[in-house]
mmCIF file of C-alpha atoms and ligand atoms in Angstrom:
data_model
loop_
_atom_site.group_PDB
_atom_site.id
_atom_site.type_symbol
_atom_site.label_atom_id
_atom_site.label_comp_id
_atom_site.label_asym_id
_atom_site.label_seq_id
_atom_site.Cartn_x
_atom_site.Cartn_y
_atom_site.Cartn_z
ATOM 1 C CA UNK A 1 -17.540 11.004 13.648
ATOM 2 C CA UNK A 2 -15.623 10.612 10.329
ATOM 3 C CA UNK A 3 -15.403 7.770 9.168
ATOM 4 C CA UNK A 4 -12.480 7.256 6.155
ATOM 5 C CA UNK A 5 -11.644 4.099 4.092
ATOM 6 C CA UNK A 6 -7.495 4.476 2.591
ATOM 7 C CA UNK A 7 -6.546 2.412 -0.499
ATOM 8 C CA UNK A 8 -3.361 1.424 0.787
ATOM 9 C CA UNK A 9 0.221 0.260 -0.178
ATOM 10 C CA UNK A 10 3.122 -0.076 1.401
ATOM 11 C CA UNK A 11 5.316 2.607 2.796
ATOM 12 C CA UNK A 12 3.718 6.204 1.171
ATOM 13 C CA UNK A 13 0.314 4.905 2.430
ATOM 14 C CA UNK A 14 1.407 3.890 6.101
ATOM 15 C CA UNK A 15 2.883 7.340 6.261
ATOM 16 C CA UNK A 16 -0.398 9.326 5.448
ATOM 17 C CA UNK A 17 -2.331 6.752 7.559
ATOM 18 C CA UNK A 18 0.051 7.702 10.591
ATOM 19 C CA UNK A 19 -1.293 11.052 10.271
ATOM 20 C CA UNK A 20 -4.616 10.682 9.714
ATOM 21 C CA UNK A 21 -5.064 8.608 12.603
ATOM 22 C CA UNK A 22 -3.487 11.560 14.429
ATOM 23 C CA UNK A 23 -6.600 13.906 13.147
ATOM 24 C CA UNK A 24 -9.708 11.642 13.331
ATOM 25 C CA UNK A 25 -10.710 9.094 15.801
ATOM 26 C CA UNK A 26 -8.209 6.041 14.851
ATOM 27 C CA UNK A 27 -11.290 3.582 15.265
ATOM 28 C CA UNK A 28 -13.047 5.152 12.680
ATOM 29 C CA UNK A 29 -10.410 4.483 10.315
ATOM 30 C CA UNK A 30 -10.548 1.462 7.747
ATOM 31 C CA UNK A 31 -6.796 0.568 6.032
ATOM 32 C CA UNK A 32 -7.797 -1.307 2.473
ATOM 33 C CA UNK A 33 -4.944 -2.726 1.998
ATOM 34 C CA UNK A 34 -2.646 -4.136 -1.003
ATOM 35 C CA UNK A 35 -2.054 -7.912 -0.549
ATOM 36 C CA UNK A 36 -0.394 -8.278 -4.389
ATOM 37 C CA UNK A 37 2.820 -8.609 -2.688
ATOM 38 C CA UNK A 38 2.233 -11.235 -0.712
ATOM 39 C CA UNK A 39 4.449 -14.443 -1.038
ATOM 40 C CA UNK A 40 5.604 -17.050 0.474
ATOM 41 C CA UNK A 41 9.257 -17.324 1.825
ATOM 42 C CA UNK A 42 10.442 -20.908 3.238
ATOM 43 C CA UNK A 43 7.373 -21.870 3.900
ATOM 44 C CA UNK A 44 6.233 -17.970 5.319
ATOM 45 C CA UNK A 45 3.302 -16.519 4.233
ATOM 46 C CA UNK A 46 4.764 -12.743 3.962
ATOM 47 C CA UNK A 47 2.347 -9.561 3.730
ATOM 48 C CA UNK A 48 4.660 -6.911 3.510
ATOM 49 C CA UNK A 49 2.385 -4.357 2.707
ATOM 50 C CA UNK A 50 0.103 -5.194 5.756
ATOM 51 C CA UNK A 51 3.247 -5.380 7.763
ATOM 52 C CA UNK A 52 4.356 -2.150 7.336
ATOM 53 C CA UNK A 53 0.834 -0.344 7.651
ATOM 54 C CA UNK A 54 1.038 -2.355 10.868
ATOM 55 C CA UNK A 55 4.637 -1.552 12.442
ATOM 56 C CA UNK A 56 4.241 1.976 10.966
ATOM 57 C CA UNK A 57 1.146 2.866 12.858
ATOM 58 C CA UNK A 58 2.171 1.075 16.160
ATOM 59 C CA UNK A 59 5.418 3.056 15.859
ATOM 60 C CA UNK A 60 7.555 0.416 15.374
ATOM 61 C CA UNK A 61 8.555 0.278 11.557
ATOM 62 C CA UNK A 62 12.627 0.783 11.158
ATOM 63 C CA UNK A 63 12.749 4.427 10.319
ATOM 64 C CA UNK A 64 15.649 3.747 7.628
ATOM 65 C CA UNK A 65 13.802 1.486 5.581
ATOM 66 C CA UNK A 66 10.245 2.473 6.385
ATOM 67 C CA UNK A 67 9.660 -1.361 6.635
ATOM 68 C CA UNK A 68 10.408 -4.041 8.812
ATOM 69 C CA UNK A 69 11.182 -3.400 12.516
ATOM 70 C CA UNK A 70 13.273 -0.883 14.342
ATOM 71 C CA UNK A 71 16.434 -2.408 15.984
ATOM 72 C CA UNK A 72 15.883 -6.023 14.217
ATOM 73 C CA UNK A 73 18.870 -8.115 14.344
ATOM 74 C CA UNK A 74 19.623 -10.686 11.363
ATOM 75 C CA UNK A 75 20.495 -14.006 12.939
ATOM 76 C CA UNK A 76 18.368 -16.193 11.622
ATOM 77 C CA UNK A 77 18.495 -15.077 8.136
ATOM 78 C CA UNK A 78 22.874 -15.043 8.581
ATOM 79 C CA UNK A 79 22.071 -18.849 9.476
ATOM 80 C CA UNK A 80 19.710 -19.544 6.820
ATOM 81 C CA UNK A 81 22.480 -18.290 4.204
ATOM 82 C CA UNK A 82 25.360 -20.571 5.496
ATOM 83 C CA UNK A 83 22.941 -23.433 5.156
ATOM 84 C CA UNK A 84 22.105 -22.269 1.530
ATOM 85 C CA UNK A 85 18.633 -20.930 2.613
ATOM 86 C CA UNK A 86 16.651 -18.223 0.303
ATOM 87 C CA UNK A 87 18.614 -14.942 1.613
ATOM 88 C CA UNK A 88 17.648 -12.474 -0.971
ATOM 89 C CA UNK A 89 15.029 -11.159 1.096
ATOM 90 C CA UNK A 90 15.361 -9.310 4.078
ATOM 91 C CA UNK A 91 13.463 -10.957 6.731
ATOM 92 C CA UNK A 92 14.313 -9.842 10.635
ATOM 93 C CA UNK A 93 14.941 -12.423 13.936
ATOM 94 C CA UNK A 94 11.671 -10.478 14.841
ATOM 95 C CA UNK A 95 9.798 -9.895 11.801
ATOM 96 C CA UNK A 96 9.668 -13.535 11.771
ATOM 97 C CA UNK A 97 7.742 -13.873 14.781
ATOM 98 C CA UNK A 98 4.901 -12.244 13.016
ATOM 99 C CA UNK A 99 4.950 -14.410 9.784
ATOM 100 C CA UNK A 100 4.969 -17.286 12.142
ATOM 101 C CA UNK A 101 2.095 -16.194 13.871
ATOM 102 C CA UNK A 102 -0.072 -15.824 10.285
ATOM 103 C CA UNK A 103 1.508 -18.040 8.824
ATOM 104 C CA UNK A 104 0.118 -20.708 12.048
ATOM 105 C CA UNK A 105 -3.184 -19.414 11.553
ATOM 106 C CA UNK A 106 -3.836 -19.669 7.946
ATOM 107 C CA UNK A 107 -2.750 -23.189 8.612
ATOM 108 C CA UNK A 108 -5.032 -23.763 10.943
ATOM 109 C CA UNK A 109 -7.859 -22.348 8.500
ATOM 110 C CA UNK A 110 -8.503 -18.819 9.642
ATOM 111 C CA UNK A 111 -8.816 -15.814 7.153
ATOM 112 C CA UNK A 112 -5.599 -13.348 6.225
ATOM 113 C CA UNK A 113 -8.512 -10.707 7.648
ATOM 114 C CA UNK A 114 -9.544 -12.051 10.999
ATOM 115 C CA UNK A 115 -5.642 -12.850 11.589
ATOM 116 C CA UNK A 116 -4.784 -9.291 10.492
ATOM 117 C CA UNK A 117 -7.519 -8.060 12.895
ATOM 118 C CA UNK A 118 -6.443 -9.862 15.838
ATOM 119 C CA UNK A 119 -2.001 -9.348 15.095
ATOM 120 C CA UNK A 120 -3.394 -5.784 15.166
ATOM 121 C CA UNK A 121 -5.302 -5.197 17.938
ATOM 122 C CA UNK A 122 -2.922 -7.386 19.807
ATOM 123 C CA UNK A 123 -0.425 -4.968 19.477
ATOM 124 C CA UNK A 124 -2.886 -2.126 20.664
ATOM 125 C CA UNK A 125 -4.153 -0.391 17.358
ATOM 126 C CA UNK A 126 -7.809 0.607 17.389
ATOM 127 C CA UNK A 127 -8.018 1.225 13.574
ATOM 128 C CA UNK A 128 -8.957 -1.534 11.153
ATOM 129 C CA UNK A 129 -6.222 -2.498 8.824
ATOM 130 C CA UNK A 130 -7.381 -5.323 6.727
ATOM 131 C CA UNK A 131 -6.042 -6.580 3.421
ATOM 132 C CA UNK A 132 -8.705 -5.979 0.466
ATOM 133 C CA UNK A 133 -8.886 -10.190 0.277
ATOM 134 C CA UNK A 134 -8.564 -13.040 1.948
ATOM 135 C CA UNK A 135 -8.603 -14.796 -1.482
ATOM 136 C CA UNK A 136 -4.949 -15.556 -3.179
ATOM 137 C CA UNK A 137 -3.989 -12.408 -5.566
ATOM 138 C CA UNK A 138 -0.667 -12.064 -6.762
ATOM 139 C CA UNK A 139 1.028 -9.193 -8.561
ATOM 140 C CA UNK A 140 3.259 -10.529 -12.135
ATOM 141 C CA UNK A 141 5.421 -8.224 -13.553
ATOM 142 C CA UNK A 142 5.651 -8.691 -17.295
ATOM 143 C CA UNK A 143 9.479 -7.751 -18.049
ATOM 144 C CA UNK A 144 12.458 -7.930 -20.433
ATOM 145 C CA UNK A 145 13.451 -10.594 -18.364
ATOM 146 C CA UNK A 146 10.453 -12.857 -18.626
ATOM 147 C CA UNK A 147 7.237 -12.605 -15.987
ATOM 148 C CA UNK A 148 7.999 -11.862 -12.650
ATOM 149 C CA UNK A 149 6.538 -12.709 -9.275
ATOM 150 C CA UNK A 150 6.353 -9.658 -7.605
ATOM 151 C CA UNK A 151 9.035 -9.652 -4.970
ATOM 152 C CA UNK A 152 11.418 -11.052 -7.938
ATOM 153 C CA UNK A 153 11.108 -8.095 -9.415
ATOM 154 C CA UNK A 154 11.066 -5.551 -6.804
ATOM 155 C CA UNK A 155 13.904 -6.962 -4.328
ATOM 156 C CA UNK A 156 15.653 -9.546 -5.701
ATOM 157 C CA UNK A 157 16.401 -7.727 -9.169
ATOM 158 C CA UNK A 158 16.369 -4.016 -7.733
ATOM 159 C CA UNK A 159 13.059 -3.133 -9.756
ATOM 160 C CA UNK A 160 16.075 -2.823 -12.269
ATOM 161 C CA UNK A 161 13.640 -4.319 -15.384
ATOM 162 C CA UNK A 162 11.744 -2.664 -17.501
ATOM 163 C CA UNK A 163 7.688 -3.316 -16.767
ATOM 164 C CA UNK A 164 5.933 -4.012 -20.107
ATOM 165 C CA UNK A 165 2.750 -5.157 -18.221
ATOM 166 C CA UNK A 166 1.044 -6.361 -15.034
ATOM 167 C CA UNK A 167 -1.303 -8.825 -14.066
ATOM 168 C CA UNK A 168 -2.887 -9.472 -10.826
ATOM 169 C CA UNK A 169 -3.147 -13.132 -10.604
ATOM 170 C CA UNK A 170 -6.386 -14.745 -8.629
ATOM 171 C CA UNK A 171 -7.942 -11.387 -8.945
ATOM 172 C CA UNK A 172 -11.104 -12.211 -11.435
ATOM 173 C CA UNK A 173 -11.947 -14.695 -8.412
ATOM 174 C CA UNK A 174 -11.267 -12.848 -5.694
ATOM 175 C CA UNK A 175 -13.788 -11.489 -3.279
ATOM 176 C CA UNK A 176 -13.262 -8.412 -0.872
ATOM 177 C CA UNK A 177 -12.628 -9.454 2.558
ATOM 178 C CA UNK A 178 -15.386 -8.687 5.320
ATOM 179 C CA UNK A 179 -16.200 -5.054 5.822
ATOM 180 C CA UNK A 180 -14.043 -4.047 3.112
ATOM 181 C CA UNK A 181 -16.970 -2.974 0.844
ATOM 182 C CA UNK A 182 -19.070 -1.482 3.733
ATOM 183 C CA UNK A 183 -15.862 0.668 4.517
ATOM 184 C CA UNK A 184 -16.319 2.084 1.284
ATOM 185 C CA UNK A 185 -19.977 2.431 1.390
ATOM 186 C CA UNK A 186 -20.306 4.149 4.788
ATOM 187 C CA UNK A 187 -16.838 6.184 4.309
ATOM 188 C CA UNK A 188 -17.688 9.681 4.662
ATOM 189 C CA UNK A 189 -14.201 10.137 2.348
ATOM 190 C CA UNK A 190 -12.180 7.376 0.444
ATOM 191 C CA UNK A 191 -8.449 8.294 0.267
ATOM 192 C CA UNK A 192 -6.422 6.673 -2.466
ATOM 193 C CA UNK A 193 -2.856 7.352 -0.403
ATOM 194 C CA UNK A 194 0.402 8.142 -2.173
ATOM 195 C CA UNK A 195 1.022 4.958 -2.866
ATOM 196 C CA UNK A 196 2.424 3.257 -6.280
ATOM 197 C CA UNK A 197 -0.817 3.388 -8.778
ATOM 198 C CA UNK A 198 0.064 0.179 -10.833
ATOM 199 C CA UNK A 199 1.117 -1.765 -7.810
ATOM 200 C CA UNK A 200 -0.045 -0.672 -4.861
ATOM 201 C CA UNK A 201 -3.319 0.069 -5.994
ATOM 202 C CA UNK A 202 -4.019 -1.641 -9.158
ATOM 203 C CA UNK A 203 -4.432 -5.082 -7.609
ATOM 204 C CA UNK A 204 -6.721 -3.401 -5.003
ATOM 205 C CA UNK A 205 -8.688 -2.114 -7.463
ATOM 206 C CA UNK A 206 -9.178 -5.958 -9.422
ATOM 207 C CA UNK A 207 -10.853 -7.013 -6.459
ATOM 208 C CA UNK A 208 -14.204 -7.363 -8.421
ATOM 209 C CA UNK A 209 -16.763 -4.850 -6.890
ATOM 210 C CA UNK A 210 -13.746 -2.856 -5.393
ATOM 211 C CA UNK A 211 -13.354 -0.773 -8.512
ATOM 212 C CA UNK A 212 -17.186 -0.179 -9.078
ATOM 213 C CA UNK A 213 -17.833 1.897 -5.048
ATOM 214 C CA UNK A 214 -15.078 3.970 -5.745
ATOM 215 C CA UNK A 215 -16.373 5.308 -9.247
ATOM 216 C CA UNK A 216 -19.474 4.957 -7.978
ATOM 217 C CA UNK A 217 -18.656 7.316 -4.757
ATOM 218 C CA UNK A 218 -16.473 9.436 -6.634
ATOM 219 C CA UNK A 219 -17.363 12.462 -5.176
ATOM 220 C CA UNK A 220 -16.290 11.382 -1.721
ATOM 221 C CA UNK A 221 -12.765 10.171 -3.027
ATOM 222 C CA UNK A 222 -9.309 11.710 -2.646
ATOM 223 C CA UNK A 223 -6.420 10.922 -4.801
ATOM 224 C CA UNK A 224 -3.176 12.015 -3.445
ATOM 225 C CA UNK A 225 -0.256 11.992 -5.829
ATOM 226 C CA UNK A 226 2.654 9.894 -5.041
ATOM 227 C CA UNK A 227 4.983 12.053 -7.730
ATOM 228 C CA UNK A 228 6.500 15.154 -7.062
ATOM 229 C CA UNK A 229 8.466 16.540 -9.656
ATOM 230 C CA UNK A 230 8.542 13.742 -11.885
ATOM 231 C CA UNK A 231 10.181 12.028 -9.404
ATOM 232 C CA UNK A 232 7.902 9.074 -7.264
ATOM 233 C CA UNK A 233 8.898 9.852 -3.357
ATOM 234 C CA UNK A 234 10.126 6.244 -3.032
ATOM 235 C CA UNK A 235 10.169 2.881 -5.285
ATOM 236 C CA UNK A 236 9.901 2.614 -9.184
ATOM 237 C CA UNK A 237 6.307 4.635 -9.885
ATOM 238 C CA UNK A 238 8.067 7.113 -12.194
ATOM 239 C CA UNK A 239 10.360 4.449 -14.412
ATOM 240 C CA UNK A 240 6.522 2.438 -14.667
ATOM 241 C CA UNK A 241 4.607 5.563 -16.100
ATOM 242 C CA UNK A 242 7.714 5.930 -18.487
ATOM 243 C CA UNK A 243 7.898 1.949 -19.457
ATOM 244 C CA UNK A 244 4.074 2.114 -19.731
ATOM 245 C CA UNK A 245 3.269 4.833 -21.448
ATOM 246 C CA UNK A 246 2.287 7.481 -19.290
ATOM 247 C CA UNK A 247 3.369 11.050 -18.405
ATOM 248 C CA UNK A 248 5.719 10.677 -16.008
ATOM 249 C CA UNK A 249 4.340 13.532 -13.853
ATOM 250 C CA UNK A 250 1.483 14.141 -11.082
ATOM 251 C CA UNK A 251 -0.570 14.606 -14.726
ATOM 252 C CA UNK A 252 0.143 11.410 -16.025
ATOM 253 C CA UNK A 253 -1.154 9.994 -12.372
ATOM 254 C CA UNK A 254 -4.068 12.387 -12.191
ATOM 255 C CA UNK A 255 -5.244 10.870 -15.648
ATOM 256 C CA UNK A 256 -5.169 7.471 -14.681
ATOM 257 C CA UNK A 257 -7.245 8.147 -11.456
ATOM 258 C CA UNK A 258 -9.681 10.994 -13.387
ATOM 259 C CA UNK A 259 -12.601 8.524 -13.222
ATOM 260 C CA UNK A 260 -11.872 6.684 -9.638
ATOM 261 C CA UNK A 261 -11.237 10.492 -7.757
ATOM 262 C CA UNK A 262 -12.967 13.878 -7.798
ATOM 263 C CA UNK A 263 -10.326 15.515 -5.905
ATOM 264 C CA UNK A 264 -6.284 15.553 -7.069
ATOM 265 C CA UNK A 265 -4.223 16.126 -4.193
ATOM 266 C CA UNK A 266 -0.743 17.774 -5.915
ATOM 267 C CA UNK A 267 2.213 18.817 -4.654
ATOM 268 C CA UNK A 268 3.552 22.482 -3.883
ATOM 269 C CA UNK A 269 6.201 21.685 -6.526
ATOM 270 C CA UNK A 270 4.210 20.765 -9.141
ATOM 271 C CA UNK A 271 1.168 23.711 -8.725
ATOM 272 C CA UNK A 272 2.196 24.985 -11.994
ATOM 273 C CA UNK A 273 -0.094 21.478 -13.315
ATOM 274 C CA UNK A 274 -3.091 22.578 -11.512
ATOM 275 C CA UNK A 275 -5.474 24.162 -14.163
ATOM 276 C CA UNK A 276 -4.306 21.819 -16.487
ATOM 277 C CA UNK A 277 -5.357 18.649 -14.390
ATOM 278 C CA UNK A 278 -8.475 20.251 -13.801
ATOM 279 C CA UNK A 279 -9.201 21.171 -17.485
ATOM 280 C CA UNK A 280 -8.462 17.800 -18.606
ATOM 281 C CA UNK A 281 -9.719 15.539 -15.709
ATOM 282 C CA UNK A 282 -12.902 17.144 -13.958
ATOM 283 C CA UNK A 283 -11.168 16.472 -10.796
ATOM 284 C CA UNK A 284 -10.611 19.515 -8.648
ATOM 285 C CA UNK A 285 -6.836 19.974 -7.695
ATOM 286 C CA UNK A 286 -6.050 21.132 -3.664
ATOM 287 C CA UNK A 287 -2.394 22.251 -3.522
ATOM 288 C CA UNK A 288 -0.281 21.438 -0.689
ATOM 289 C CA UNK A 289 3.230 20.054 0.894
ATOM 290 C CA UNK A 290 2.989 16.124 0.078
ATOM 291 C CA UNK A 291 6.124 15.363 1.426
ATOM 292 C CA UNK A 292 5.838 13.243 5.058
ATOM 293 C CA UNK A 293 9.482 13.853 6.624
ATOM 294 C CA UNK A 294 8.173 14.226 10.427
ATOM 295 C CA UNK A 295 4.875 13.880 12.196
ATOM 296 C CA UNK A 296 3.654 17.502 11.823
ATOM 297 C CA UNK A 297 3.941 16.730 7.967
ATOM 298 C CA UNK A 298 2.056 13.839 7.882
ATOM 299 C CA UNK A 299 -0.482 15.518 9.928
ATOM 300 C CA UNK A 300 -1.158 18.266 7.679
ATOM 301 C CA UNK A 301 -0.901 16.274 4.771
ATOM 302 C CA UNK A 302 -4.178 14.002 6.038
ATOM 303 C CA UNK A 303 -5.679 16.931 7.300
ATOM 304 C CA UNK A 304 -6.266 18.486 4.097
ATOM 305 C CA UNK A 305 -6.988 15.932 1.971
ATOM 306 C CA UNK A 306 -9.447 15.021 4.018
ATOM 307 C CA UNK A 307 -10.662 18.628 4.386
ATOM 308 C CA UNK A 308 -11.046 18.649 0.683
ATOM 309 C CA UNK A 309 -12.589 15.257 0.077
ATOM 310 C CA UNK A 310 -15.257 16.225 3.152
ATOM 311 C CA UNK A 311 -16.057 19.666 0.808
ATOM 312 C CA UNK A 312 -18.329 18.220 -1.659
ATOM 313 C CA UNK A 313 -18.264 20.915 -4.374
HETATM 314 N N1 LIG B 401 12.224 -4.502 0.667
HETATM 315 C C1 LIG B 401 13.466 -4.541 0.136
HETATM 316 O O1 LIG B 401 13.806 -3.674 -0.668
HETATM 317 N N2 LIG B 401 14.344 -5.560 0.464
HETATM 318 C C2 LIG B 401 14.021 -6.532 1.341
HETATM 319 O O2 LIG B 401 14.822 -7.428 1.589
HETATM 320 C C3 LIG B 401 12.726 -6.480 1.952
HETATM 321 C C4 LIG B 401 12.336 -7.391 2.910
HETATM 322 C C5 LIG B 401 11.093 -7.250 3.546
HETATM 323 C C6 LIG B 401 10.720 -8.107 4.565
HETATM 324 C C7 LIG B 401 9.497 -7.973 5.194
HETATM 325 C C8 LIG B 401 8.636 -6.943 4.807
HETATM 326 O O3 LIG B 401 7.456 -6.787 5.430
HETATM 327 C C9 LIG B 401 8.974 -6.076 3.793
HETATM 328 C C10 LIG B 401 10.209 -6.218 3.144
HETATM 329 N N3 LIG B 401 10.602 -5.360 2.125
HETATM 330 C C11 LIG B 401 11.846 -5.437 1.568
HETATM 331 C C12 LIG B 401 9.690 -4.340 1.639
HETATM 332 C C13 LIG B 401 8.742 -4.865 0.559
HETATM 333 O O4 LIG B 401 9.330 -5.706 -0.370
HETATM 334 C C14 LIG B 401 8.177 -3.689 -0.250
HETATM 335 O O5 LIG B 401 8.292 -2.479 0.398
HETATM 336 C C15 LIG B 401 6.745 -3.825 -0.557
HETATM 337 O O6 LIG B 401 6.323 -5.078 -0.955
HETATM 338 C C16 LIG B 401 6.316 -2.755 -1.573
HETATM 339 O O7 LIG B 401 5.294 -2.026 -0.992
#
């Protein structure tokens, strides 16, 4: 038995977690995942990032976009726009079932957890995907254009602004949601998955007492690095390490997780950075394709970051 926690986002970390459930028992896998997305949408309460952990692992995520469903139709949303309805984001005839379904249990007073455990294992997954709060956090994006709710700045303005800052609002009172810190403490490996590091995991790392059992199980932890080539896989991680400051390579990432990993999982494209991660960040750098085009990638990919993160030096 190997039990491994994932700091999760969106689409990079529902890939990896595809294949990692593929090469341990799926049970014995915890999904921590990013709820700094969240919002609300006419009335909705959306969790895209738990949404597409979800439809990703039960093999029905829309292949295109890696989120939403496969197939979805758009009626509802098509009607909502002639009535003048919010239409700027992209929400299926059957995606909506789902944030009907939360959205009728929070109402009624149940946790974002318990109704993420029960959507899940509804639909047949044995792993535990929960989000890292049932508390209220939301990600602001400080920009040119003013602050940001999240999905302002991500779909409805194309991540198109510049981000000067971030804040994770409802985090200093936010607790982690059942089980998510005794994932962490009985992990036999923590995985932080490629996954955006300023928002993706950021606002999982706010959670107060989040932060403090990874450092303090650093030796069990994992980074992979969602940049290859200076270029982030998917989404606006490169343009952030620019706007903020950062090297906008896998070294600029390694250097920002130096204290939270103890392994630096870097792509074949970028091995030339190796001994110079290492040098400067203590953390010891495994080599490997990072790129998850098919199953068999995604495979291999979890398989040896979890080899390495299992290898306590
Ligand atoms: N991403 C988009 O780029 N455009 C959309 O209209 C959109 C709608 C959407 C609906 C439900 C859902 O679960 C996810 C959705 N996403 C959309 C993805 C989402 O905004 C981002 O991928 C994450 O929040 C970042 O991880």
């Amino acid at each position: 038995m190997t039990r491994v926690a994932v700091l999760a986002g969106g689409v990079g970390a529902a890939r990896f977690l595809d294949g990692l459930v593929r090469v341990v028992e799926p049970s014995d896998v915890t999904a921590i995942v990013n709820v700094g997305d969240d919002m609300e949408w006419a009335g909705l309460h959306i969790s895209p990032d738990l949404d597409t952990v979800t439809y990703t692992l039960a093999d029905l995520v829309n292949p295109e976009t890696g989120w939403g469903l496969r197939g979805e139709s758009r009626r509802t949303l098509e009607r909502l726009s002639e009535l003048g309805g919010p239409d700027w984001f992209m929400i299926g005839d059957l995606d909506l079932a789902t944030h009907l379904y939360r959205t009728h249990r929070l109402t009624q007073g149940d946790p974002l957890s318990a109704v993420t455990r029960d959507f899940t294992a509804r639909i047949g997954l044995e792993c535990v995907i929960t989000p890292v709060t049932d508390d209220r956090l939301r990600t602001v994006v400080r920009t040119d254009a003013g602050e940001l709710a999240f999905q302002d700045y991500f779909v409805r303005r194309r991540a198109a602004d510049s981000v000067h800052a971030l804040r994770f609002d409802g985090a200093d009172s936010a607790k982690p949601a059942p089980g998510v810190e005794e994932a962490l403490r009985s992990a036999d490996a923590i995985v932080i998955a490629p996954s955006n590091p300023f928002l993706s995991i950021d606002p999982l790392l706010s959670v107060p007492g989040v932060r403090d059992l990874v450092t303090s199980n650093r030796s069990k932890v994992a980074a992979v690095s969602p940049i290859i080539g200076g270029q982030a896989v998917k989404g606006p991680a490169a343009d952030i390490l620019q706007s903020l400051g950062h090297d906008v390579s896998a070294l600029g990432v390694a250097r920002i997780y130096a204290e939270l990993a103890d392994i630096f999982v870097l792509d074949e494209t970028d091995a030339a950075l190796a001994s110079t991660i290492e040098a400067e960040t203590g953390m010891r750098v495994v080599v490997m394709p990072t790129l998850m085009t098919d199953v068999e990638t995604k495979m291999a990919l979890a398989s040896g970051t979890l080899e390495a993160a299992l290898d306590v030096a």
